[in-house]
mmCIF file of C-alpha atoms in Angstrom:
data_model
loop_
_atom_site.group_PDB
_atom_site.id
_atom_site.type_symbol
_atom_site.label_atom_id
_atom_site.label_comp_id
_atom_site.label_asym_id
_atom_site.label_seq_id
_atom_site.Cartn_x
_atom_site.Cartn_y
_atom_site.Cartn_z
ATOM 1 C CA UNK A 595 -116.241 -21.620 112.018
ATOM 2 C CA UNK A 596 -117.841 -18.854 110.342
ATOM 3 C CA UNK A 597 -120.675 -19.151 107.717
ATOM 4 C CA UNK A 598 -119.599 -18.635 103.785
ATOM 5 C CA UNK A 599 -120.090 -14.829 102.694
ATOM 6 C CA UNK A 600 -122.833 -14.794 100.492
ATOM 7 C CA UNK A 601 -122.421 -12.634 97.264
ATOM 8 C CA UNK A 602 -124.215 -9.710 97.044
ATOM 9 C CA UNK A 603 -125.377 -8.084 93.452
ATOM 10 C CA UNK A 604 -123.866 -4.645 92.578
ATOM 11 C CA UNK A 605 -127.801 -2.996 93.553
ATOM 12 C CA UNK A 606 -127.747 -4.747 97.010
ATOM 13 C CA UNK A 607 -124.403 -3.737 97.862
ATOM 14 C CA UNK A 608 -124.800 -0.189 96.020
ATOM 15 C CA UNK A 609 -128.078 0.172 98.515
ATOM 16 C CA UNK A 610 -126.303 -1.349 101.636
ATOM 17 C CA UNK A 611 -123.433 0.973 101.701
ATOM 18 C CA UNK A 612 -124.829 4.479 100.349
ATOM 19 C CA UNK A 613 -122.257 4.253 97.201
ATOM 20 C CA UNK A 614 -123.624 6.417 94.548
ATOM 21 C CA UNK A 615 -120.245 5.954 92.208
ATOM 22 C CA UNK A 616 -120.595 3.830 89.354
ATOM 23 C CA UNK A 617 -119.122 0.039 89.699
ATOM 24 C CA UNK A 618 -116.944 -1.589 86.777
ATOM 25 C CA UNK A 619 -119.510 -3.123 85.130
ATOM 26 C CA UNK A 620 -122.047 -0.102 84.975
ATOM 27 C CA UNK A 621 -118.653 2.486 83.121
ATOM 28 C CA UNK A 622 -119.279 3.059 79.751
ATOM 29 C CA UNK A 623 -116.906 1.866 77.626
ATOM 30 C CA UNK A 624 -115.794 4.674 75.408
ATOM 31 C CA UNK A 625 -114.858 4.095 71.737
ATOM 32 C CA UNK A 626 -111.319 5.230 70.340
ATOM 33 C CA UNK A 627 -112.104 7.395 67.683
ATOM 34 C CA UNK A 628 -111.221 6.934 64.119
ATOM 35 C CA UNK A 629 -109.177 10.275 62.908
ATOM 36 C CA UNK A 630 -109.516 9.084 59.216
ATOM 37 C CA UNK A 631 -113.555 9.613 59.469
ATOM 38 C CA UNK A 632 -113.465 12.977 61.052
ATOM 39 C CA UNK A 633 -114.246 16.114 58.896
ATOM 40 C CA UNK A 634 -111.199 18.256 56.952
ATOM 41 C CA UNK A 635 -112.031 21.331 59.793
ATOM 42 C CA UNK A 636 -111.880 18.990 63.267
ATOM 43 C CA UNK A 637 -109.091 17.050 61.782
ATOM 44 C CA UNK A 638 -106.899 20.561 61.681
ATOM 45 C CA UNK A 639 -108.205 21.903 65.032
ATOM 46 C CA UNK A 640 -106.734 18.129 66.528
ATOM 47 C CA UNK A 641 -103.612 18.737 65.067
ATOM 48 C CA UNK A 642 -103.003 22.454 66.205
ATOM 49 C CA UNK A 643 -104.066 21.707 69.224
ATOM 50 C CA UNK A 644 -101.614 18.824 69.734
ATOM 51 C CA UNK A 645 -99.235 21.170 68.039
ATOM 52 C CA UNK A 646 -99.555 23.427 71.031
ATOM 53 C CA UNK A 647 -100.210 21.239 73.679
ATOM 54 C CA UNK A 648 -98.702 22.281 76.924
ATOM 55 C CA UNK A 649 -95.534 19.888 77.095
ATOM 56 C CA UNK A 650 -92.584 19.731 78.642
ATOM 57 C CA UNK A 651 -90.608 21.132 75.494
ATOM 58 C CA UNK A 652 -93.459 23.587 74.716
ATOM 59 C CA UNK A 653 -93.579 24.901 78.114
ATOM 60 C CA UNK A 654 -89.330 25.649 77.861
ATOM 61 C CA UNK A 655 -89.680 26.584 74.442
ATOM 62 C CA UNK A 656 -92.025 29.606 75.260
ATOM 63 C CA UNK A 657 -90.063 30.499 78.716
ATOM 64 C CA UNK A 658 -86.661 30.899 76.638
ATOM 65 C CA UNK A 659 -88.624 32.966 73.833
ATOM 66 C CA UNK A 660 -90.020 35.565 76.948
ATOM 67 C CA UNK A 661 -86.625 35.432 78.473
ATOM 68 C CA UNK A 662 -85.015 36.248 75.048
ATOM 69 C CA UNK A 663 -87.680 38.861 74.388
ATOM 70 C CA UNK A 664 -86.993 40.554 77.865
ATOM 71 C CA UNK A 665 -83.329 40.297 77.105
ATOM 72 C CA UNK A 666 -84.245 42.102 73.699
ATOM 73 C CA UNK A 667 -86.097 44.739 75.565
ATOM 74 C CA UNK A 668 -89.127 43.464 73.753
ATOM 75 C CA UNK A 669 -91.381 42.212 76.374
ATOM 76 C CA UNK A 670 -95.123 43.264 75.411
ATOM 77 C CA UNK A 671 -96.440 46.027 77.389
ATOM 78 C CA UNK A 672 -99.736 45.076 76.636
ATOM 79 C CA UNK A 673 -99.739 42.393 79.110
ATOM 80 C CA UNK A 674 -99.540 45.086 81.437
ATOM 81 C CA UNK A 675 -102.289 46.401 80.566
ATOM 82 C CA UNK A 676 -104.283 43.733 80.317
ATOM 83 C CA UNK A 677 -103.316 42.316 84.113
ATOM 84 C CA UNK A 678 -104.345 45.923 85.424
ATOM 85 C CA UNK A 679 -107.800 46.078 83.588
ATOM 86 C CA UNK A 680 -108.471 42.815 84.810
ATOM 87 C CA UNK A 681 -107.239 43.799 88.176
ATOM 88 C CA UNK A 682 -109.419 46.589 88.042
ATOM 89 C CA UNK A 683 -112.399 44.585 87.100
ATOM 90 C CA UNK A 684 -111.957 42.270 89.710
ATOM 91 C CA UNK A 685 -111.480 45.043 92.778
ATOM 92 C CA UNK A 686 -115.017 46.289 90.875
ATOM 93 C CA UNK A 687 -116.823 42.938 91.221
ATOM 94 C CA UNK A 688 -115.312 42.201 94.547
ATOM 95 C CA UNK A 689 -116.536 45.941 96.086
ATOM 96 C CA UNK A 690 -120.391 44.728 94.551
ATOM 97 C CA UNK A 691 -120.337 41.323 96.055
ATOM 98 C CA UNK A 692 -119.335 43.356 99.757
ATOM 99 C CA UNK A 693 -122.562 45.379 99.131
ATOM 100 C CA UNK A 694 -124.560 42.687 98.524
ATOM 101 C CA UNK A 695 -123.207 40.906 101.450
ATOM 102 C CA UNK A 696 -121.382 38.408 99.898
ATOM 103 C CA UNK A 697 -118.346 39.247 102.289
ATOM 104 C CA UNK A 698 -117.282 35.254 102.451
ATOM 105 C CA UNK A 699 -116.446 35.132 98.461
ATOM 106 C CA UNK A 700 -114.817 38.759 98.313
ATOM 107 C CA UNK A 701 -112.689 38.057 100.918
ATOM 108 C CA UNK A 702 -111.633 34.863 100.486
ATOM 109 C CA UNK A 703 -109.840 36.304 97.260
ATOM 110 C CA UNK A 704 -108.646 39.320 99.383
ATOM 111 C CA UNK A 705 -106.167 41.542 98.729
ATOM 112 C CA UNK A 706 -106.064 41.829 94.693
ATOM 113 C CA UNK A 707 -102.745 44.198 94.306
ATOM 114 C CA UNK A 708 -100.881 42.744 97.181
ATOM 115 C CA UNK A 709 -101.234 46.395 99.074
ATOM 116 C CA UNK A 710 -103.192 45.052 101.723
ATOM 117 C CA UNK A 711 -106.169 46.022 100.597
ATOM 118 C CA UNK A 712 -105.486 49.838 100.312
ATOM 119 C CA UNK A 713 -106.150 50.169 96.698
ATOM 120 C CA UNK A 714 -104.019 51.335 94.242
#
């Protein structure tokens, strides 16, 4: 028959196989943490920020607002304006990395207004 495996520490084995990941027993356990012993100022940024967390409900709640606002005729214009500056800035930073050479990055990202890369 075969010989008994013989156990190998978590270094040995670690060594032997290349793993660099942590094994169970060298993860930190982390600590809950107490909400109670928190300061006034990081206790009210928790709870807005749970407030607004990204749910399910949230998510639907702001997509029928929009669609109610666009129904309205209300839809912010600034938005607009903000996507095209940022547009802008990007087609800027894009043309600098082609001068320096960086052509893998800038195109990778490629065509910014969906012109095929005429501009505009």
């Amino acid at each position: 028959g075969k010989p008994p495996k013989k156990e190998k520490s978590a270094a040995a084995f670690k060594k032997e196989k290349g793993v660099t990941f942590p094994t169970v027993d060298e993860i930190p356990v982390i600590k809950p943490v107490n909400v109670e012993e928190l300061s006034e100022d990081v206790r009210q940024y928790r709870m807005e920020r749970a407030r607004n967390w990204p749910t399910k409900k949230t998510t639907e709640q702001k997509e029928k607002e929009k669609e109610e606002r666009a129904a309205r005729g209300e839809l912010a214009t600034g938005d607009d304006e903000v996507r095209s500056a940022r547009k802008r800035r990007l087609r800027e930073v894009l043309a600098r990395q082609r001068e320096l050479g960086h052509f893998d990055a800038s195109e990778e990202i490629g065509d910014v207004d969906g012109d095929g890369g005429r501009g505009g």
